[in-house]
Coordinates of C-alpha atoms and ligand atoms in Angstrom, one line a residue:
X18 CA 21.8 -9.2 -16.3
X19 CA 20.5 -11.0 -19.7
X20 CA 16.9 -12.4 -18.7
X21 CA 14.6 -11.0 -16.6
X22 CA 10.8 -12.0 -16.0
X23 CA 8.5 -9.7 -15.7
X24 CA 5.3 -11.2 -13.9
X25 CA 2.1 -9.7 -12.5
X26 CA 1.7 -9.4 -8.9
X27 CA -2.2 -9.3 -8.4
X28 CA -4.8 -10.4 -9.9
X29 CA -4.0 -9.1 -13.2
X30 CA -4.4 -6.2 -15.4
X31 CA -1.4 -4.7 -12.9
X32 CA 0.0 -2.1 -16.3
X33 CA 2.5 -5.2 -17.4
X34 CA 1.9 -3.7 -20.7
X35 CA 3.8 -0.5 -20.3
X36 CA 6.4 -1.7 -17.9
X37 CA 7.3 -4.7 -20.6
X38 CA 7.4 -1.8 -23.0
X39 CA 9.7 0.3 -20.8
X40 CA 12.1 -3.0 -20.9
X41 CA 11.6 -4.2 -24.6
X42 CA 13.7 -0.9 -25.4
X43 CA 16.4 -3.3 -24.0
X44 CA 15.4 -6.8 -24.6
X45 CA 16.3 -8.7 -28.1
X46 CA 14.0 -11.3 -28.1
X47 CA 10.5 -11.3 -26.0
X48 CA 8.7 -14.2 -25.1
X49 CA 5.4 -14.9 -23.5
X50 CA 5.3 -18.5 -21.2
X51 CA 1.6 -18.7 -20.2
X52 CA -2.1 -18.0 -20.9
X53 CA -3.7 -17.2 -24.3
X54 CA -6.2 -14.4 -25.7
X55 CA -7.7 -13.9 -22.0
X56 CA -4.9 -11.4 -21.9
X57 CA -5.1 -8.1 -23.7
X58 CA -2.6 -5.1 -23.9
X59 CA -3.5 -1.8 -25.4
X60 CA -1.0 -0.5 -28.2
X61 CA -0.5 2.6 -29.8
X62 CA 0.7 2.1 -33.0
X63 CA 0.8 5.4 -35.4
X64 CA -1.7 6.9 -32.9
X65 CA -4.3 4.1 -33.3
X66 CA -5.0 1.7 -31.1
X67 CA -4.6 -1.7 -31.2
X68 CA -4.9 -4.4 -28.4
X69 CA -2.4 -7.4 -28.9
X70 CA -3.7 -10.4 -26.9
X71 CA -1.2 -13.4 -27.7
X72 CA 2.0 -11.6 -29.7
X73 CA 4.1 -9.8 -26.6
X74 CA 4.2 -6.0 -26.9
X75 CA 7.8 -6.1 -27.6
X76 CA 6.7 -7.0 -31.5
X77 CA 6.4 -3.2 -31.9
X78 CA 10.1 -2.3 -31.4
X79 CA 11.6 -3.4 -35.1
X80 CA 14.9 -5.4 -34.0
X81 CA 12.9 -7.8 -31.4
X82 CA 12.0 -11.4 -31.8
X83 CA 8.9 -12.3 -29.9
X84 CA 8.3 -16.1 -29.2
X85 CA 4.8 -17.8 -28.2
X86 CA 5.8 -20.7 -25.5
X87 CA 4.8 -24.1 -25.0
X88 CA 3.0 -23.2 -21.5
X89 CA 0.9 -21.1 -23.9
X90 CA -2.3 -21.6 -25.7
X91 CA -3.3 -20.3 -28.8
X92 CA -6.5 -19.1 -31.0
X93 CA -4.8 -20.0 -34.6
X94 CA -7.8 -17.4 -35.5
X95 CA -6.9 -14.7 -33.1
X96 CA -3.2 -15.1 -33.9
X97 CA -3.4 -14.2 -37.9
X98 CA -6.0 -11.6 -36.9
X99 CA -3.1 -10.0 -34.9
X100 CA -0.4 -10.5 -37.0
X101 CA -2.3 -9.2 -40.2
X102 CA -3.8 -6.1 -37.8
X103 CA -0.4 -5.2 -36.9
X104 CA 1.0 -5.3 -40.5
X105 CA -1.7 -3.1 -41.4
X106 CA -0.9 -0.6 -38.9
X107 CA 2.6 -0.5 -40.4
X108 CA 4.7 -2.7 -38.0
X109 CA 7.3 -4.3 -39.9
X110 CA 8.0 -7.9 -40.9
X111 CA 5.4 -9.4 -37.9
X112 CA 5.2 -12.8 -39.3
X113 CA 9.4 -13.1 -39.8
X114 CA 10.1 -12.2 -36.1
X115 CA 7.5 -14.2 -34.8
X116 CA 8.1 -17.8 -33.6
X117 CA 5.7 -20.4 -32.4
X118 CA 6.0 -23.4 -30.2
X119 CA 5.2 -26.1 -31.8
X120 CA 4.4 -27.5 -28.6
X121 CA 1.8 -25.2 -27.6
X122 CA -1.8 -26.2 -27.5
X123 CA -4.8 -24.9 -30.0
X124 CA -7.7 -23.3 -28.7
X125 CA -10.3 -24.9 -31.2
X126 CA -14.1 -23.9 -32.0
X127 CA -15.1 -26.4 -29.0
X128 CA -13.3 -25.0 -26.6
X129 CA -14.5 -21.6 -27.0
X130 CA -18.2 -23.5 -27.5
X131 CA -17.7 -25.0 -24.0
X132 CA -16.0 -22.3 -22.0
X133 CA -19.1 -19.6 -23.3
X134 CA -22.0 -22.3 -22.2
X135 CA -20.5 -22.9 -18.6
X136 CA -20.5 -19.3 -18.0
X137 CA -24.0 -18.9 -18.8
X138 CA -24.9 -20.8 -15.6
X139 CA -24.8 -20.3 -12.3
X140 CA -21.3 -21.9 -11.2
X141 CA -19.8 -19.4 -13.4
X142 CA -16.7 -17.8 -12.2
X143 CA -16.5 -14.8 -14.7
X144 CA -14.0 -16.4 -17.1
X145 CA -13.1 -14.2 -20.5
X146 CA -14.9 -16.9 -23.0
X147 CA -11.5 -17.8 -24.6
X148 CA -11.6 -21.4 -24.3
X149 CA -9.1 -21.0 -22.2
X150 CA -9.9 -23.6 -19.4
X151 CA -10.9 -26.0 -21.8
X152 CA -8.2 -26.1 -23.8
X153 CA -5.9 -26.6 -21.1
X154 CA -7.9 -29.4 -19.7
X155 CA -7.7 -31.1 -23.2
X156 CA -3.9 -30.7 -22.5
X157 CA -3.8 -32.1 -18.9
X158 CA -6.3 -35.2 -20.4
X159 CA -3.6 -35.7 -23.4
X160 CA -6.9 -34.9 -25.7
X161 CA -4.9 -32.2 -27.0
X162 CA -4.3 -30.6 -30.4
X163 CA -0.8 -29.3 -30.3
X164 CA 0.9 -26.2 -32.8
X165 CA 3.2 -29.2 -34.7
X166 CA 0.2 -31.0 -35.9
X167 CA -1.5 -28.6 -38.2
X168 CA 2.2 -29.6 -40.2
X169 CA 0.3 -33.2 -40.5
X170 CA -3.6 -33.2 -42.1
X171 CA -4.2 -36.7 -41.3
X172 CA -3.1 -36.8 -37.6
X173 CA -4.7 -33.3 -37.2
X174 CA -8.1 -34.8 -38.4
X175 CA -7.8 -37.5 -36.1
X176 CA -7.1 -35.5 -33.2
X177 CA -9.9 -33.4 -33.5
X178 CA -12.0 -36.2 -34.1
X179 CA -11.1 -37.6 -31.0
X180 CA -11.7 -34.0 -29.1
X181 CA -14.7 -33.7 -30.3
X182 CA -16.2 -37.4 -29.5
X183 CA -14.9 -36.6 -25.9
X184 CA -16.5 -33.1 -26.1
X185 CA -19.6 -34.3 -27.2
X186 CA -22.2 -35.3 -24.1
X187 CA -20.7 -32.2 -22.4
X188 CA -21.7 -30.1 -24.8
X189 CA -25.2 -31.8 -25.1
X190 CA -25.6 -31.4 -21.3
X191 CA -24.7 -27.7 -21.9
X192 CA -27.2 -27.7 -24.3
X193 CA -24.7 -26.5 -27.0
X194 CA -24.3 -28.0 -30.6
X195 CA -21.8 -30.0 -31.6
X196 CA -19.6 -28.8 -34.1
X197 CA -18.7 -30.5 -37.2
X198 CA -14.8 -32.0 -37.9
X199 CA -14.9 -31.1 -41.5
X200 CA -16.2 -27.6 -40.7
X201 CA -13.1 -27.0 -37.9
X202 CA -10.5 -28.5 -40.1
X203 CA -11.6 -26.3 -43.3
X204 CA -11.5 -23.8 -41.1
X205 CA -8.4 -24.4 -40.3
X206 CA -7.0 -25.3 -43.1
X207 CA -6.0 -21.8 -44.5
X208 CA -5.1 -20.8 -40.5
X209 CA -2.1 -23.5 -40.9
X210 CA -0.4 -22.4 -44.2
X211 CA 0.0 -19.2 -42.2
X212 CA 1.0 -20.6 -39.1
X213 CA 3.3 -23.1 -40.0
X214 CA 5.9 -21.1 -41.1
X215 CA 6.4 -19.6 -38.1
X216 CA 6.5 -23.1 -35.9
X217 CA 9.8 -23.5 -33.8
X218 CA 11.6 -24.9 -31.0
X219 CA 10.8 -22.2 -28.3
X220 CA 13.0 -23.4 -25.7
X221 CA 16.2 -23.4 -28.1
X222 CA 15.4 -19.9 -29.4
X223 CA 15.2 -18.4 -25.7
X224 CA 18.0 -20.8 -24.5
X225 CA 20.1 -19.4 -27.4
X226 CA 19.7 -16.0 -26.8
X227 CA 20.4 -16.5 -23.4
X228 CA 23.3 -18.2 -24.0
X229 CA 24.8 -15.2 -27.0
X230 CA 24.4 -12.9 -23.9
X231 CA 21.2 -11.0 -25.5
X232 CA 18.7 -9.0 -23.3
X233 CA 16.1 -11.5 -23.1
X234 CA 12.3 -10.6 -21.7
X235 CA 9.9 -13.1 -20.4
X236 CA 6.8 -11.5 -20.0
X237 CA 4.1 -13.1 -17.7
X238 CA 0.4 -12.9 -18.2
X239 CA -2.3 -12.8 -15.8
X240 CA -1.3 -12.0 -12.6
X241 CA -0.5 -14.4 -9.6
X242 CA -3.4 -14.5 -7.8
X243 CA -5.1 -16.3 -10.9
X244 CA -2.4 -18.7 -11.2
X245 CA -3.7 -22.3 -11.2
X246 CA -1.6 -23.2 -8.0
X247 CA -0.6 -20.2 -5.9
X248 CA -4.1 -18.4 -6.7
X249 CA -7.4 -18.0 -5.4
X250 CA -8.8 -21.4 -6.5
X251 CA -11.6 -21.8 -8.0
X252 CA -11.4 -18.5 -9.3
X253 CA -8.4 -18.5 -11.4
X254 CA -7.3 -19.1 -14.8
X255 CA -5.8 -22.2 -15.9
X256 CA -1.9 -21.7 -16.3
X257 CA 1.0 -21.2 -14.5
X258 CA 1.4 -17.1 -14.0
X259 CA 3.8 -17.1 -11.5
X260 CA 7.3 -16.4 -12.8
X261 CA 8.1 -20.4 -11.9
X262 CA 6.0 -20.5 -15.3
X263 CA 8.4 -18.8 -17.3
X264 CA 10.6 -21.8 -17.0
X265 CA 8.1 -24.4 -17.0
X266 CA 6.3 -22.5 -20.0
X267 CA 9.5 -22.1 -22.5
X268 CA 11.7 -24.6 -21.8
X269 CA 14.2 -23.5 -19.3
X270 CA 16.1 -24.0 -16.1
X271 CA 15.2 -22.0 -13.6
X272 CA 19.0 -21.1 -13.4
X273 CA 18.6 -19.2 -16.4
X274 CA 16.7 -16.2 -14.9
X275 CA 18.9 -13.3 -13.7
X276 CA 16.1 -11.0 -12.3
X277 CA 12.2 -11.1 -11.5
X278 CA 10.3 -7.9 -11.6
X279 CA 6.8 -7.8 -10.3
X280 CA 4.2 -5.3 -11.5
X281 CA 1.3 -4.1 -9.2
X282 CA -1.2 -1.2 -9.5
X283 CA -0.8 1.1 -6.4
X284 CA -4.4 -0.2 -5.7
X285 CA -6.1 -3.5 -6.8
X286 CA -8.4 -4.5 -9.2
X287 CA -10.1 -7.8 -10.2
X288 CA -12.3 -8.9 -13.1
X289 CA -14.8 -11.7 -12.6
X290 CA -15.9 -13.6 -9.4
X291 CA -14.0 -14.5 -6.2
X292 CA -13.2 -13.1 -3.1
X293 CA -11.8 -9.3 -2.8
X294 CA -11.3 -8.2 0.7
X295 CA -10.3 -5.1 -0.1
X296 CA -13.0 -4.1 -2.6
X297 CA -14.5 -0.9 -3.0
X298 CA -18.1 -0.5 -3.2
X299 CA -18.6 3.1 -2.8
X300 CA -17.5 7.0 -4.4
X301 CA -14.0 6.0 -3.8
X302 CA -14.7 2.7 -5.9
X303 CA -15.7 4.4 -8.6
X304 CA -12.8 7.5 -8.8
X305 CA -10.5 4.4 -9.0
X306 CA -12.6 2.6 -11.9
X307 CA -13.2 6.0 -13.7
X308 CA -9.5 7.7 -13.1
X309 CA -7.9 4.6 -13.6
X310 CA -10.3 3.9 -16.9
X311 CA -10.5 0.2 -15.4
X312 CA -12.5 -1.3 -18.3
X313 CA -11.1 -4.9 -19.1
X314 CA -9.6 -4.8 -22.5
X315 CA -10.2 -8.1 -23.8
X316 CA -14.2 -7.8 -22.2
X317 CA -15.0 -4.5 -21.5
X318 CA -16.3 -5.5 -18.3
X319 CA -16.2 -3.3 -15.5
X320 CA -13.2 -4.2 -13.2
X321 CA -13.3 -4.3 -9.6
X322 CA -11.6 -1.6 -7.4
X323 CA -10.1 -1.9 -3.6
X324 CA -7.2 -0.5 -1.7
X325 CA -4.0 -2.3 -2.6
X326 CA -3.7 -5.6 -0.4
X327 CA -0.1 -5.7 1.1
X328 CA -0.1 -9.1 2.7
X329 CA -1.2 -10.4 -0.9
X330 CA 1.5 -8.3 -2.2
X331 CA 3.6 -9.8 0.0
X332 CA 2.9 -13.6 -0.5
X333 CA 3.0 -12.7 -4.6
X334 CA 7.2 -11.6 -3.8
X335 CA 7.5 -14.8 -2.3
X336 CA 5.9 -17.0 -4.8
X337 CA 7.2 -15.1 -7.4
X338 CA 11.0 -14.5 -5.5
X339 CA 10.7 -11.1 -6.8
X340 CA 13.9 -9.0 -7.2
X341 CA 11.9 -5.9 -7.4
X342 CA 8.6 -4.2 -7.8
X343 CA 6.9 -1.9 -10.0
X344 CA 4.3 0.0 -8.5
X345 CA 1.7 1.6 -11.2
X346 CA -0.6 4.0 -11.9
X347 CA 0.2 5.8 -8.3
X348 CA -1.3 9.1 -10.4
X349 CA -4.4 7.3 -9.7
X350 CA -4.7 8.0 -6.2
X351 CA -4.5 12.1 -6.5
X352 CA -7.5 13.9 -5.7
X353 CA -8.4 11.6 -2.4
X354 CA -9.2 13.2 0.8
X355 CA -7.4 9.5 2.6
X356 CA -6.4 6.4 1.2
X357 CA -5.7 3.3 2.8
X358 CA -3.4 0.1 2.5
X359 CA -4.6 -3.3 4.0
X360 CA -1.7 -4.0 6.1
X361 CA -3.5 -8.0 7.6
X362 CA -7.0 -9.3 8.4
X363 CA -9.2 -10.5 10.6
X364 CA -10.2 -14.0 10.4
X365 CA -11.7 -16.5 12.5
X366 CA -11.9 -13.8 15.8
X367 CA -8.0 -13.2 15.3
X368 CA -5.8 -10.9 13.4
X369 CA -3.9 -12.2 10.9
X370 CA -0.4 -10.5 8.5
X371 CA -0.4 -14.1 6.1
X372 CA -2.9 -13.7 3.1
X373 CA -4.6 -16.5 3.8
X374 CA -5.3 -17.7 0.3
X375 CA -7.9 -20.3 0.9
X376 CA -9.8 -18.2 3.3
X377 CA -10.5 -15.1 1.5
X378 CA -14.2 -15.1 1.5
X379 CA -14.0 -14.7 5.4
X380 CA -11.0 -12.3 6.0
X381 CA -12.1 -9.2 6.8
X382 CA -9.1 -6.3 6.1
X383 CA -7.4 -4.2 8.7
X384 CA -6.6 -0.7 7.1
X385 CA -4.0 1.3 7.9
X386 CA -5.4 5.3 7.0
X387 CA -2.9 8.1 4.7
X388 CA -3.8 11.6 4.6
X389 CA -4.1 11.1 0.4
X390 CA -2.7 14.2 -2.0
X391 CA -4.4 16.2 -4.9
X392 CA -1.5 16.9 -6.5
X393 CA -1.6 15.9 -10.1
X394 CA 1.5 13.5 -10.5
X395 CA 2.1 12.9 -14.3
X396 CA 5.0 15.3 -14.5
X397 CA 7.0 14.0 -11.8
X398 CA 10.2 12.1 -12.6
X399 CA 11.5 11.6 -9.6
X400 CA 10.6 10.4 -6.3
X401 CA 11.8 14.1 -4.9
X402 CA 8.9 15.6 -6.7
X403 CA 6.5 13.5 -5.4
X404 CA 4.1 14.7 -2.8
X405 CA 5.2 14.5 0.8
X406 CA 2.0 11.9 1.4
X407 CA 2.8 10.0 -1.7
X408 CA 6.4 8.9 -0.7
X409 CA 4.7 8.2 3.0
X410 CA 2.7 5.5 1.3
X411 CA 5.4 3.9 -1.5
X412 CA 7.6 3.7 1.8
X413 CA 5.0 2.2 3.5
X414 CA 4.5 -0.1 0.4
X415 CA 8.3 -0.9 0.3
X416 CA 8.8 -1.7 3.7
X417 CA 5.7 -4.0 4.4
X418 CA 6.6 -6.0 1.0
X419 CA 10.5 -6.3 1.6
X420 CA 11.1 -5.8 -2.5
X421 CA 12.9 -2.3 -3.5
X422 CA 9.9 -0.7 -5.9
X423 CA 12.3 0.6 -8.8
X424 CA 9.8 1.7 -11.3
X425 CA 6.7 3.8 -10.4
X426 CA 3.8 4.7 -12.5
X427 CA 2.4 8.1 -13.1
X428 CA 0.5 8.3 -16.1
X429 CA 0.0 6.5 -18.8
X430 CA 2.1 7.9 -21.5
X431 CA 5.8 5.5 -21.7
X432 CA 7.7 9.0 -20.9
X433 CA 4.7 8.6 -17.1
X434 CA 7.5 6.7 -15.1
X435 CA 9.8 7.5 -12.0
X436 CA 12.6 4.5 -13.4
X437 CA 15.1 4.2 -10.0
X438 CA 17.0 1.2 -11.4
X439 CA 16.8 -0.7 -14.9
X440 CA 16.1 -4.9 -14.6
X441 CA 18.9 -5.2 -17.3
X442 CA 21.5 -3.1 -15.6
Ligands
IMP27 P1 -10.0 -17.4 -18.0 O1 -8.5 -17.2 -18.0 O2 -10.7 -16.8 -19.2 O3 -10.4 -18.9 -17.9 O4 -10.7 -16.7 -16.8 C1 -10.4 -17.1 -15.4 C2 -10.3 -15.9 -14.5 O5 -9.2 -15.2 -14.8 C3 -11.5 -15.0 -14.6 O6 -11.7 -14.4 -13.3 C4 -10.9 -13.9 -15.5 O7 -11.6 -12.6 -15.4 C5 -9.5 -13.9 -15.1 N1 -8.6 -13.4 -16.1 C6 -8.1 -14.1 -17.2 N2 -7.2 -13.3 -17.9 C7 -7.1 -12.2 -17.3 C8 -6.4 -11.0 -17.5 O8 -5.6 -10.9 -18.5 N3 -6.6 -10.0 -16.7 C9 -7.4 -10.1 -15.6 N4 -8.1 -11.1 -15.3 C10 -8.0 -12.2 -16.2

């Protein structure tokens, strides 16, 4: 087994951090496929912390490459912010193992500008402020300012001339300002030296290490309930999350992937707006946002809590064609007198097992009730150890989704993880 994608399952913020970490041990060369700085993960590195919202967590084990993909976008600010935070801390030679599409699209001043004044009226849909839409709608309009061209001063100038002239009566109707071109491309200007060195061909890189028979990771961002297609439009992000993306978003055939592991919390969470049938308004809302510290890391915003959704989890294996799943942060649950799993819904007077995606608003969930467990479950390594309750309800889990769960969450130390079977076995 040489490449495995590893691709959220929910609606994001599903603990892909540690479980990529718990695979990086393994994987040679790490590259993300989608999304930009609306993703965050927390590092420890020499006991501070550090949160990493482009370069893939593997860039903390000293052998790994990590590549940026085409289906990505990227904050040339936010980038060198990272890689010089991370030399700071002491991680070795950042900038060397780092390579960047040169296909992937910038996230510029105005797309940051725009994406901050539509979310300060009312059709906002709780976005992260990264430009992120934006910038991806400069790429589907082919208004777009790609890696390659900070390599070229003129055509760069020219392109963001042109972005800017098209950005212009939106950003009046905002009532934003208009930024200046000379101010962006001085801005700029020091960003490239630093970023052109690391410019590559990210499809040959992966394709080549795939090839040589390396461990190769492909870590997803997001989750797939915010993917563009397959989520819950409107409220969704603007890139391809699902692990179809990781093909799309580097450059390779889908032939290429041996294995797709899916990572979901062992309840549900969302940040910003849309439906949640699930959700969690009450005391056992908030033992789920205070246990499971759910805090967005890129915001700070207060995430949503509700029981886990198993129809959704079920339509993610099938969009995703997951191999297997892992299930975190099931330590989260101790200390509950019940819990519950959403197991279909009610919609439209009848019941219903298919997440039905463009509906959610309506469907209200049909709960199937566990006696829960107070147990504390942080030291238990293997499912034997487990409390009698907690393997009722990861059987439960298992069975209803059709996907083996082969990793499970129990803390959220590295050493916090019942590991049945290893992706790269
Ligand atoms: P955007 O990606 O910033 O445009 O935000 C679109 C939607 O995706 C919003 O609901 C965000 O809260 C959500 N979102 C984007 N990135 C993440 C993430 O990494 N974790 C969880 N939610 C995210």
């Amino acid at each position: 087994m040489t490449c495995v994608v590893v691709v959220g399952a929910q609606w994001g913020d599903e603990g892909k951090g540690k479980v990529v970490d718990l695979c990086t041990e393994r994987a040679s060369l790490v590259a993300r496929y989608a999304g930009g700085p609306n993703a965050g993960h927390t590092l420890v590195v020499g006991g501070e912390k550090t949160i990493v919202r482009l370069i893939p967590s593997g860039v903390l084990r000293p052998d790994s490459r990590c590549v940026l993909g085409q289906g990505m976008v990227i904050d040339p600010a936010v980038l060198v912010d990272e890689i010089d935070g991370l030399t700071r801390r002491g991680v070795e030679r950042v900038q060397e193992r780092l390579l960047l599409s040169e296909r992937a699209h910038l996230i510029l001043p105005y797309h940051v500008l725009v994406d901050g004044l539509r979310e300060a009226r009312a059709s906002a849909i709780g976005t992260t402020k990264k430009g992120i839409g934006p910038a991806y709608e400069d790429k589907a309009r082919r208004l777009g300012v790609r890696a390659a061209d900070l390599r070229h001063p003129k055509r760069l100038r020219d392109l963001v001339s042109t972005a800017i002239a098209a950005w212009t009566p939106v950003l009046l109707a905002l009532g934003g300002e208009v930024p200046s071109v000379e101010a962006i491309l001085e801005t700029l200007a020091p960003l490239g030296d630093r970023l052109t060195p690391l410019l590559g061909d990210a499809s040959r890189a992966v394709h080549d290490a795939i090839q040589a028979g390396e461990p190769v990771l492909l870590e997803g961002a997001q989750g797939t309930l915010l993917d563009i297609d397959h989520g819950t439009y409107p409220f969704v992000t603007s890139s391809s999350a699902v692990a179809g993306g990781a093909a799309t978003g580097l450059g390779i055939g889908p032939t290429r992937i041996d294995h797709v592991l899916g990572i979901a919390k062992a309840y549900l969470t969302r940040v910003g707006g849309g439906p949640f049938p699930t959700e969690l308004s009450d005391a056992t809302g908030e033992h789920l946002r205070t246990v499971g510290h759910e805090f967005g890391s890129v915001t700070g915003r207060p995430r949503r809590t509700g029981w886990l959704d198993l129809p959704a989890l079920r339509y993610a294996a099938r969009v995703n064609g997951l191999d297997s799943l892992a299930l975190t942060k099931l330590d989260v649950l101790s200390g509950l007198s019940e819990v519950a799993l959403c197991v279909g819904y009610e919609l439209n007077g009848a019941r219903t097992k298919e997440l039905p995606v463009d509906e959610l608003d309506s469907a209200k969930p049909v709960l199937e009730r566990f006696a829960g467990w107070q147990e504390p479950l942080e030291h238990a390594r293997s499912i034997s150890e487990l409390p009698r309750a907690a393997r009722a309800y990861l059987d439960r889990v298992a069975e209803f989704v059709d996907v083996p769960i082969t990793v499970i969450g129990v803390g959220p130390g590295r050493e916090a993880s019942i590991v049945l079977a290893d992706p790269f076995a």
